[in-house]
Short mmCIF file of N, CA and C in Angstrom, two decimals:
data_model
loop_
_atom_site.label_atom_id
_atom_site.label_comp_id
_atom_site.label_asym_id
_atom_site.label_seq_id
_atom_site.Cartn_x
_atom_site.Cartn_y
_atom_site.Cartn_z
N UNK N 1 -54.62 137.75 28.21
CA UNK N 1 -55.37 138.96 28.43
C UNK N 1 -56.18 138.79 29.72
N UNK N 2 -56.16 139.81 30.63
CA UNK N 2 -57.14 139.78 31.81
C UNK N 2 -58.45 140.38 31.20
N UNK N 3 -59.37 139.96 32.52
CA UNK N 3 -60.60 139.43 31.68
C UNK N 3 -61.16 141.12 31.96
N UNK N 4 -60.45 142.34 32.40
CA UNK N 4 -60.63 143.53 31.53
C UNK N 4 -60.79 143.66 30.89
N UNK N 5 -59.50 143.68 29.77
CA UNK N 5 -58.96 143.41 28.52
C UNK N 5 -58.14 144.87 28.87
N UNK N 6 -57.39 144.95 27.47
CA UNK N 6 -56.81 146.36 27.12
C UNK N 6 -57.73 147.89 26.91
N UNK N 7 -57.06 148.55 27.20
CA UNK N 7 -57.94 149.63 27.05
C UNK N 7 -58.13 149.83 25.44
N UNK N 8 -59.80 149.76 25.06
CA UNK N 8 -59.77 149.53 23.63
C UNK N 8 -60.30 148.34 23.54
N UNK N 9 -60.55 147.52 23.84
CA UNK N 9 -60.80 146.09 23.43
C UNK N 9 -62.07 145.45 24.65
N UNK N 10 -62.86 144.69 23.90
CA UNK N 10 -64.00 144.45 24.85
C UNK N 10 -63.50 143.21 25.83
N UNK N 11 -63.84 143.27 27.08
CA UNK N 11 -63.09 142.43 27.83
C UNK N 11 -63.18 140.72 27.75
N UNK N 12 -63.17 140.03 27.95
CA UNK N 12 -63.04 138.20 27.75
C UNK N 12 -64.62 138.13 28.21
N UNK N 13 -64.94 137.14 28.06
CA UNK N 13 -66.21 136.55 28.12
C UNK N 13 -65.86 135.25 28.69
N UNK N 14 -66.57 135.31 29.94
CA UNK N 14 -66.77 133.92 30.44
C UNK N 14 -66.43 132.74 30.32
N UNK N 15 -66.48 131.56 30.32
CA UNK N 15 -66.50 130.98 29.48
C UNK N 15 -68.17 129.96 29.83
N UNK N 16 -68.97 128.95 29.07
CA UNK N 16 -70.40 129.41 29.02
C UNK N 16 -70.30 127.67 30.09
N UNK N 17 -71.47 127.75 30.80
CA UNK N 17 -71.40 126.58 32.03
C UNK N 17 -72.45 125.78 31.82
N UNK N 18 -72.42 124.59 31.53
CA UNK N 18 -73.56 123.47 31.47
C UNK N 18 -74.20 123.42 32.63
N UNK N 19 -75.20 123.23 32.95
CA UNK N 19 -75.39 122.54 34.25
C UNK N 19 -76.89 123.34 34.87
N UNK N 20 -76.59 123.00 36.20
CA UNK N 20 -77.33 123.88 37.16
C UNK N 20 -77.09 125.00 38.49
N UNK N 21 -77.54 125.56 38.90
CA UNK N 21 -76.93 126.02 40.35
C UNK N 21 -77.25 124.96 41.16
N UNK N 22 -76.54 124.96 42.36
CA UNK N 22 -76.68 124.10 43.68
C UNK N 22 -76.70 122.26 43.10
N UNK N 23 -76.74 121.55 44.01
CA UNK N 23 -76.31 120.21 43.63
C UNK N 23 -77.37 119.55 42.81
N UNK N 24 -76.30 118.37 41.95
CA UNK N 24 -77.63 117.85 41.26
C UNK N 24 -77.45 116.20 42.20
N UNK N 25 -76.64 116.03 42.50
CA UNK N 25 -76.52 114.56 43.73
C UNK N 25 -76.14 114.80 45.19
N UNK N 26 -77.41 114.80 45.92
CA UNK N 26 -77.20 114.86 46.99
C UNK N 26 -77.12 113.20 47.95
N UNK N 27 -76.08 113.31 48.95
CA UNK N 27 -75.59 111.89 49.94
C UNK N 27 -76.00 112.24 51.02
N UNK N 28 -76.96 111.42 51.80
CA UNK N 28 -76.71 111.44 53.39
C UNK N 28 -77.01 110.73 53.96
N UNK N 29 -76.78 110.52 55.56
CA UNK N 29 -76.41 109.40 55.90
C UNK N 29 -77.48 109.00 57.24
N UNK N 30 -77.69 108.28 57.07
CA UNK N 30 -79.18 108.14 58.16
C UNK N 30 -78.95 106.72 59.12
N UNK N 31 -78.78 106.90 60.28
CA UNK N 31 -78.60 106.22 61.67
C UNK N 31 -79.55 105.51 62.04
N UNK N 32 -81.01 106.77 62.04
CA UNK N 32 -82.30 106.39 63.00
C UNK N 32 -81.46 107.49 64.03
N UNK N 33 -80.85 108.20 64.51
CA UNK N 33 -80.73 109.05 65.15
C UNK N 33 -81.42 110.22 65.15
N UNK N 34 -81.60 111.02 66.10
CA UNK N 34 -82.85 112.23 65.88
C UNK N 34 -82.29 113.05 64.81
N UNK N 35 -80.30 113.47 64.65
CA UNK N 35 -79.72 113.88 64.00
C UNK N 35 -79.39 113.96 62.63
N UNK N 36 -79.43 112.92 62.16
CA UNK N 36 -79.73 112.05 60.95
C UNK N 36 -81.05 111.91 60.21
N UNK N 37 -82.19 112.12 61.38
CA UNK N 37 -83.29 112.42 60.51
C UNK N 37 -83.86 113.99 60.21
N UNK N 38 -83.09 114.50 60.99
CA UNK N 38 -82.72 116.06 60.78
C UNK N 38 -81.96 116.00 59.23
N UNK N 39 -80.84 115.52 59.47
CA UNK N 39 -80.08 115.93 57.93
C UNK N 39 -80.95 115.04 56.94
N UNK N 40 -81.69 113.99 56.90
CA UNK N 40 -82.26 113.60 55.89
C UNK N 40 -83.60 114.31 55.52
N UNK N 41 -83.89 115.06 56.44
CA UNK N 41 -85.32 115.99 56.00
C UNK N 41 -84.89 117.08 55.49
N UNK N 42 -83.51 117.69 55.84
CA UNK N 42 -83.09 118.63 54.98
C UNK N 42 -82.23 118.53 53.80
N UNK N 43 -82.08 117.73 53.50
CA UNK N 43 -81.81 117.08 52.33
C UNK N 43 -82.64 116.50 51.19
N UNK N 44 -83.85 116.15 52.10
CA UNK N 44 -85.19 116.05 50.76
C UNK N 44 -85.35 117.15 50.68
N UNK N 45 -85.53 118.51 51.13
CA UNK N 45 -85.91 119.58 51.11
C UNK N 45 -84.71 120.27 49.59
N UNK N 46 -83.42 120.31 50.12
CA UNK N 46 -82.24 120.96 48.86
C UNK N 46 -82.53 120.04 47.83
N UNK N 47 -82.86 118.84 47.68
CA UNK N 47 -83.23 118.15 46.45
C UNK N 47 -84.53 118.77 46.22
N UNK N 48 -85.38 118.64 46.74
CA UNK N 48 -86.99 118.69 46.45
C UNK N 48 -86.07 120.32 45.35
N UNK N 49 -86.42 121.01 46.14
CA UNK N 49 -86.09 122.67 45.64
C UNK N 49 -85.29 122.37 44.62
N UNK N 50 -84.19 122.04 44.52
CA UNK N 50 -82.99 121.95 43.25
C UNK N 50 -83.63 120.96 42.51
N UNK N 51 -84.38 120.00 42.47
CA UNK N 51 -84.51 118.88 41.24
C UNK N 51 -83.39 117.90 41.39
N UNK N 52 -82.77 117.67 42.81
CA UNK N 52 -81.26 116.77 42.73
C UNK N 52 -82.28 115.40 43.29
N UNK N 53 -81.09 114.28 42.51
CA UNK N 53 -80.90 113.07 43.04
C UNK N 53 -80.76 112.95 44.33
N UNK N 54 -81.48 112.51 45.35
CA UNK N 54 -81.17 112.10 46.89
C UNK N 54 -81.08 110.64 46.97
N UNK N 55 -79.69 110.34 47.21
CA UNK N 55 -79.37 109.08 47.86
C UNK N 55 -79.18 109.16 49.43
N UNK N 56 -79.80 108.04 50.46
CA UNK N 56 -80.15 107.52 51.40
C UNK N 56 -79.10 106.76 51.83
N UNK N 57 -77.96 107.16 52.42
CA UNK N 57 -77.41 105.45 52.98
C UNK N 57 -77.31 105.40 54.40
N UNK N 58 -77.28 104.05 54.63
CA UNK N 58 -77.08 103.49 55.82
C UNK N 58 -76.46 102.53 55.85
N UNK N 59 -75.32 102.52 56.73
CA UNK N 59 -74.40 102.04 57.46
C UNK N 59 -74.34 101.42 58.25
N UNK N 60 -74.30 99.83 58.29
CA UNK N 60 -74.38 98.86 59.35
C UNK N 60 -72.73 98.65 60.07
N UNK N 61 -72.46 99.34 60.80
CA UNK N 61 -71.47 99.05 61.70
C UNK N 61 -71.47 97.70 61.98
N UNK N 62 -69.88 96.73 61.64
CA UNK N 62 -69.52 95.33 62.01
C UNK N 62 -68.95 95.56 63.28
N UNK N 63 -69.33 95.48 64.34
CA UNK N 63 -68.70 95.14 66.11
C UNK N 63 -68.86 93.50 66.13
N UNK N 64 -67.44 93.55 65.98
CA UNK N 64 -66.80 92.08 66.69
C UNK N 64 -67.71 91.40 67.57
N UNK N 65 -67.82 92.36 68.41
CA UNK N 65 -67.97 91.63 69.89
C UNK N 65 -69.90 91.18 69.51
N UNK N 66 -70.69 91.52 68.89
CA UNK N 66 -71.91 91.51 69.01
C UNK N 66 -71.71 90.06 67.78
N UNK N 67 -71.10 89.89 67.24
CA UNK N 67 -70.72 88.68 66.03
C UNK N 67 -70.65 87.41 67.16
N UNK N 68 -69.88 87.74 68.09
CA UNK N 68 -69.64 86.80 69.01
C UNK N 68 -70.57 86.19 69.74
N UNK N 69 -71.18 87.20 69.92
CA UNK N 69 -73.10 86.96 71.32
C UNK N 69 -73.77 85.96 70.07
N UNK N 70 -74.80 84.95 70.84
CA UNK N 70 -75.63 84.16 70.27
C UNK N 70 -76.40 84.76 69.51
N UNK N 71 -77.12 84.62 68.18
CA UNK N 71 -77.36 86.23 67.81
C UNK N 71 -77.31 87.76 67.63
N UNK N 72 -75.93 88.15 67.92
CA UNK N 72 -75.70 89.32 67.62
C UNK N 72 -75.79 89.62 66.53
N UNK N 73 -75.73 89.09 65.26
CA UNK N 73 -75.65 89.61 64.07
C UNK N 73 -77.06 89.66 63.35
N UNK N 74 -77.92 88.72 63.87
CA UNK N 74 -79.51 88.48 63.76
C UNK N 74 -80.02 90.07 64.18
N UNK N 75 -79.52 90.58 65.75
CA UNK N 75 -80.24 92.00 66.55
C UNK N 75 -79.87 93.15 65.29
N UNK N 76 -78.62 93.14 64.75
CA UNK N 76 -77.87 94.14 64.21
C UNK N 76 -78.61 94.34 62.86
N UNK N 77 -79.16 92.99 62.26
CA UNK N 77 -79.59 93.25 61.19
C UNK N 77 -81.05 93.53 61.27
N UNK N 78 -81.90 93.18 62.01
CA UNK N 78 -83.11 93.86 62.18
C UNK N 78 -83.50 94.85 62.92
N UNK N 79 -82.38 95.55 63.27
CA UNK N 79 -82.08 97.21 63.83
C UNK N 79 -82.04 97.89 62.45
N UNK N 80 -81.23 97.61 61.90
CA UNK N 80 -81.17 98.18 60.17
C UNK N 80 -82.16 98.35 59.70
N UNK N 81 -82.71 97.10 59.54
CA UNK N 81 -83.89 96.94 58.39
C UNK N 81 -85.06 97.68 59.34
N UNK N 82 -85.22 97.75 60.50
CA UNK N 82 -85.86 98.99 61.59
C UNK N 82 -86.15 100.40 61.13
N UNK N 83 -84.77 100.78 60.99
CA UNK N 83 -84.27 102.08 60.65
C UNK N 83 -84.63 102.42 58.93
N UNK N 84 -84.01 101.45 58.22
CA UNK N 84 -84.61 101.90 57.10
C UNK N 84 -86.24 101.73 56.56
N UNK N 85 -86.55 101.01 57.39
CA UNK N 85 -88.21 100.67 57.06
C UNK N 85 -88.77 102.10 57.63
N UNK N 86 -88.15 102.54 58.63
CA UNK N 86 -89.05 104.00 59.26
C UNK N 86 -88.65 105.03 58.23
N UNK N 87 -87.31 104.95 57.59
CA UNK N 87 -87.08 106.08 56.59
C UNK N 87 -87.93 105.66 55.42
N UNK N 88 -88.44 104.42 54.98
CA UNK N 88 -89.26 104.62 54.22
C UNK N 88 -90.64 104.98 54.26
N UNK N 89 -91.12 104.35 55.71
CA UNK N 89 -92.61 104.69 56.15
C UNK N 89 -92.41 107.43 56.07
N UNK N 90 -91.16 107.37 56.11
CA UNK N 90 -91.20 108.90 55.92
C UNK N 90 -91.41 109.18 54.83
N UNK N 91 -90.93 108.72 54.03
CA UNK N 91 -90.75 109.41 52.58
C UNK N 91 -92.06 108.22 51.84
N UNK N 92 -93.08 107.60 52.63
CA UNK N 92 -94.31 107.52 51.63
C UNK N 92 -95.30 108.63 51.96
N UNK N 93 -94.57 109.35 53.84
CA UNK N 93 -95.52 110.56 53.54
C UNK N 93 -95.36 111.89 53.21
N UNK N 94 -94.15 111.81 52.73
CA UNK N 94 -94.00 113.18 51.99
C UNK N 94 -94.96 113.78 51.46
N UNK N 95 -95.21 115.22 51.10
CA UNK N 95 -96.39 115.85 50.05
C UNK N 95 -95.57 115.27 48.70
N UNK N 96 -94.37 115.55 48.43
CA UNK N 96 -93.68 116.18 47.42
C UNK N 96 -92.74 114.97 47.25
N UNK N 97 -92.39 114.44 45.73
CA UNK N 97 -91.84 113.80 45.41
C UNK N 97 -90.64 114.11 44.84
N UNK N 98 -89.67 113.44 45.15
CA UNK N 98 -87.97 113.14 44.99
C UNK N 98 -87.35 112.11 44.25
N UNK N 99 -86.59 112.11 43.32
CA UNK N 99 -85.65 111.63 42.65
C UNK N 99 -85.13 111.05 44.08
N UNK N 100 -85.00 109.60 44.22
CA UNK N 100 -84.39 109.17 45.50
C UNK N 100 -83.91 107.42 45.73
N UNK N 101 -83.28 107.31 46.05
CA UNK N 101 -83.00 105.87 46.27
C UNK N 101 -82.43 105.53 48.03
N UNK N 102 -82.33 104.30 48.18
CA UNK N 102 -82.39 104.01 49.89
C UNK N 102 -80.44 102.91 49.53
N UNK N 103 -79.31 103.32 49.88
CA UNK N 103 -78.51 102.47 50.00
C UNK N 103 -78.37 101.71 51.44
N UNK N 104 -77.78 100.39 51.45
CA UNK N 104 -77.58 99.74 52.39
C UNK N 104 -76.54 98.92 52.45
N UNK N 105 -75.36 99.33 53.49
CA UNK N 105 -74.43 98.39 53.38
C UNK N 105 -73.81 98.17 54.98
N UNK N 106 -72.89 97.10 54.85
CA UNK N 106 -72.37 96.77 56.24
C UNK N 106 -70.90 97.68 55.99
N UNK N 107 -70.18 98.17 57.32
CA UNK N 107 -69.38 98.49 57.12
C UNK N 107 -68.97 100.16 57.95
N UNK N 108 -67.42 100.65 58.31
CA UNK N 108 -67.49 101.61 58.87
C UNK N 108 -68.25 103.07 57.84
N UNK N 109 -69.02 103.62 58.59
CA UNK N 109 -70.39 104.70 58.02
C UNK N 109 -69.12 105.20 57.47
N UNK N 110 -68.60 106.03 57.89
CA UNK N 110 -67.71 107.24 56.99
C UNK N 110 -67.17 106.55 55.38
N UNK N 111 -66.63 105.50 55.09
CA UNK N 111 -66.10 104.39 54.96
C UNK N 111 -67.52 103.93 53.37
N UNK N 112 -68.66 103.60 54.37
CA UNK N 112 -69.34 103.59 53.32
C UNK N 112 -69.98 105.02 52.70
N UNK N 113 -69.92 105.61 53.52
CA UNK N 113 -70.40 107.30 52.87
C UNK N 113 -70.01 107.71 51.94
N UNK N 114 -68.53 107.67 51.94
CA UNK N 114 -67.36 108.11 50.95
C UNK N 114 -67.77 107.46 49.72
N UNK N 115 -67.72 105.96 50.19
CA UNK N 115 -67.59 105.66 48.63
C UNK N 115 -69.17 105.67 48.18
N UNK N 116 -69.74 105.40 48.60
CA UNK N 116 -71.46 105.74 47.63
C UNK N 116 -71.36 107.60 47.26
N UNK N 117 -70.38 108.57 47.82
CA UNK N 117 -70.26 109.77 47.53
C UNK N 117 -69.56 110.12 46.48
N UNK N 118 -68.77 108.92 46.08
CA UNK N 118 -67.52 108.61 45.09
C UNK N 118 -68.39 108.35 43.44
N UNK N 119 -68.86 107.01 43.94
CA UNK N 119 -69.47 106.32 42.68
C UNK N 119 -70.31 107.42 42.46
N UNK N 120 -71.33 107.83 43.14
CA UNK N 120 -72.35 108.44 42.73
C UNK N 120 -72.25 109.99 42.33
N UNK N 121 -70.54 110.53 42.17
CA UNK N 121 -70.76 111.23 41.84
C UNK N 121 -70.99 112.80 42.53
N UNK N 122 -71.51 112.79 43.92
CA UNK N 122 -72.00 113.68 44.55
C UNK N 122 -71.49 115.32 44.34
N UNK N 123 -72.27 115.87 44.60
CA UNK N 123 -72.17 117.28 44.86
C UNK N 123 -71.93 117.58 45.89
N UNK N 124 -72.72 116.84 46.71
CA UNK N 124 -72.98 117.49 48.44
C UNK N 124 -73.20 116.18 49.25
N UNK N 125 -72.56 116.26 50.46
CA UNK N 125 -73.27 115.19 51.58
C UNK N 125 -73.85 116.20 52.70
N UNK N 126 -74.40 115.42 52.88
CA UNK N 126 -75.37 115.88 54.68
C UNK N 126 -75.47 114.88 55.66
N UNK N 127 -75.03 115.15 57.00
CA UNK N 127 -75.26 114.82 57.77
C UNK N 127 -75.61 115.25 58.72
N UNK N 128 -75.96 114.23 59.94
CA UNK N 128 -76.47 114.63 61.30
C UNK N 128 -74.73 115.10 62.23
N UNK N 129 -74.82 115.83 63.19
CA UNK N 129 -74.21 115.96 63.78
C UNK N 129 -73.91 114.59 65.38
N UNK N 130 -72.84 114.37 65.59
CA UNK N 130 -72.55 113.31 66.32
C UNK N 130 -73.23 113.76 67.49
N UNK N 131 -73.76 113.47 68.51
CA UNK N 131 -74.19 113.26 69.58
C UNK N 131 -73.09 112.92 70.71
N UNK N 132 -72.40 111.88 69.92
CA UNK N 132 -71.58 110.80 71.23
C UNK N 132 -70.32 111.88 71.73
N UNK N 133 -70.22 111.66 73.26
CA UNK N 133 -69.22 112.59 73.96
C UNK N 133 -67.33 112.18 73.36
N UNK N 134 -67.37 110.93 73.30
CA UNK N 134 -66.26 110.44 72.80
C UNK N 134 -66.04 110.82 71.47
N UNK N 135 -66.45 111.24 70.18
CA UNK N 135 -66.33 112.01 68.99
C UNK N 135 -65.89 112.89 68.75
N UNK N 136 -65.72 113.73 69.99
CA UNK N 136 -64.87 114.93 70.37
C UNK N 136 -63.37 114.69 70.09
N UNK N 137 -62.65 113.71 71.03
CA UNK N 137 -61.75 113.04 70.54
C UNK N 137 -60.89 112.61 69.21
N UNK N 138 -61.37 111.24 69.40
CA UNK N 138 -61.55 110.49 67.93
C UNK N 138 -61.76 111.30 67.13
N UNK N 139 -63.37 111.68 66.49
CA UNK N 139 -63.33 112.05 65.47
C UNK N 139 -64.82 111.97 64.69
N UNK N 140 -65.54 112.35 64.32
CA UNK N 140 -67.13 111.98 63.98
C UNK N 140 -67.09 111.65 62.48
N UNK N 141 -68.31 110.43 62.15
CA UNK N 141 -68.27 110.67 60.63
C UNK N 141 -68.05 112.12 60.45
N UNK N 142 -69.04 113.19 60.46
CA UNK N 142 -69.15 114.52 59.78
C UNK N 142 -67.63 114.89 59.55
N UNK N 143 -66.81 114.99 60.93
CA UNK N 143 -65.64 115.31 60.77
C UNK N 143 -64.51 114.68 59.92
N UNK N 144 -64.85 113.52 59.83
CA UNK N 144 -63.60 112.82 58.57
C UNK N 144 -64.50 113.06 57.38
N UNK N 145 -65.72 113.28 57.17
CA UNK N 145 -65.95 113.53 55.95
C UNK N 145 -65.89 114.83 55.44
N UNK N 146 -65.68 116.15 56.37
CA UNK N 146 -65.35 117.72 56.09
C UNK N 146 -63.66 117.23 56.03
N UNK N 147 -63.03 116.40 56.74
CA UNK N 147 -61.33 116.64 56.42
C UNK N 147 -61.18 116.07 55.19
N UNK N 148 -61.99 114.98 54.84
CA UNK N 148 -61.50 114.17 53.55
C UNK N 148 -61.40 115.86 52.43
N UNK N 149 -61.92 115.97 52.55
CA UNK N 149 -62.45 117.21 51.62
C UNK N 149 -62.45 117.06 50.12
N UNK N 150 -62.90 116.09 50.02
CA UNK N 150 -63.63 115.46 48.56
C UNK N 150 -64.88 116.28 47.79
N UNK N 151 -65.79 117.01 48.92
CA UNK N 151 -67.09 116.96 48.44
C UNK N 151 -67.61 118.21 49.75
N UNK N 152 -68.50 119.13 49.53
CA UNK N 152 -68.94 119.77 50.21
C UNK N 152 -69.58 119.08 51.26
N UNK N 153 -69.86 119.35 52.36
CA UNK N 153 -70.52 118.93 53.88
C UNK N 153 -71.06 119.72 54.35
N UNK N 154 -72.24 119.55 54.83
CA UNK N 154 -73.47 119.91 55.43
C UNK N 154 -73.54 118.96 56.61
N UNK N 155 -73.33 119.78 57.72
CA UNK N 155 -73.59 118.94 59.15
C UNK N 155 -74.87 119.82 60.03
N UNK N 156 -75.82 119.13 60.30
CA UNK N 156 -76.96 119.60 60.71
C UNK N 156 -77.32 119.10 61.79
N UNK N 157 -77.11 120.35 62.93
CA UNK N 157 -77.26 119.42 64.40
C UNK N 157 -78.35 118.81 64.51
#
């Protein structure tokens, strides 16, 4: 029966939806780029408003070549812990409190995005928009994560 029905007959009913509107797990992905802290402020914001889970990740890119330099992997890791220490010095000054956690892993960003977007379930990711002229090309996280097309995307210049 279409959800008319017959003439004569009361039409179908819905069927009834658990849940909420808009996401209840929100992903995004934070650099330390101006871009990235764009999509992570608007992303506490769709959580703050919706009541969603906000997960935080960051992505330590492995370059060979910096493994190689006398300390390269020493600079790389206290660039990280940089970046996420300033995303936390943000979110102690929030007004408004969030359901939220900070991930951290080594590895290509898109790569780790996906899968903390996987496990966790997500509704939605957000990101910053690429900056770099060469991304055009190639290819930007944002962009392999709108082709994967797993999960809605939010790219926020």
């Amino acid at each position: 029966m279409t959800a008319e029905g017959r003439p004569g007959e009361a039409p179908d009913a819905a069927p009834f939806e658990y849940g909420a509107d808009g996401p209840r797990v929100i992903v995004t992905g934070v650099d330390g780029s101006d871009t990235s802290l764009r999509a992570a402020a608007y992303a506490w914001g769709l959580a703050r408003r919706g009541g969603a889970r906000l997960i935080f990740v960051h992505a330590t890119p492995i370059a060979a070549l910096s493994m190689l330099a006398p300390g390269g992997a020493a600079v790389m890791r206290d660039a990280a812990e940089e970046i996420v220490g300033q995303l936390r010095r943000e979110i102690g000054r929030a007004q408004a409190t969030v359901d939220h956690e900070i991930v951290t892993a080594q590895g290509d960003p898109y790569a780790v995005l996906a899968r903390v977007a996987d496990e966790s379930r997500a509704d939605a990711v957000v990101v910053g928009a690429s900056t770099q002229a060469g991304h055009r090309l190639v290819g930007s996280v944002a962009v392999r994560l709108v082709r994967a097309g797993r999960w809605p995307v939010t790219v926020v210049p």
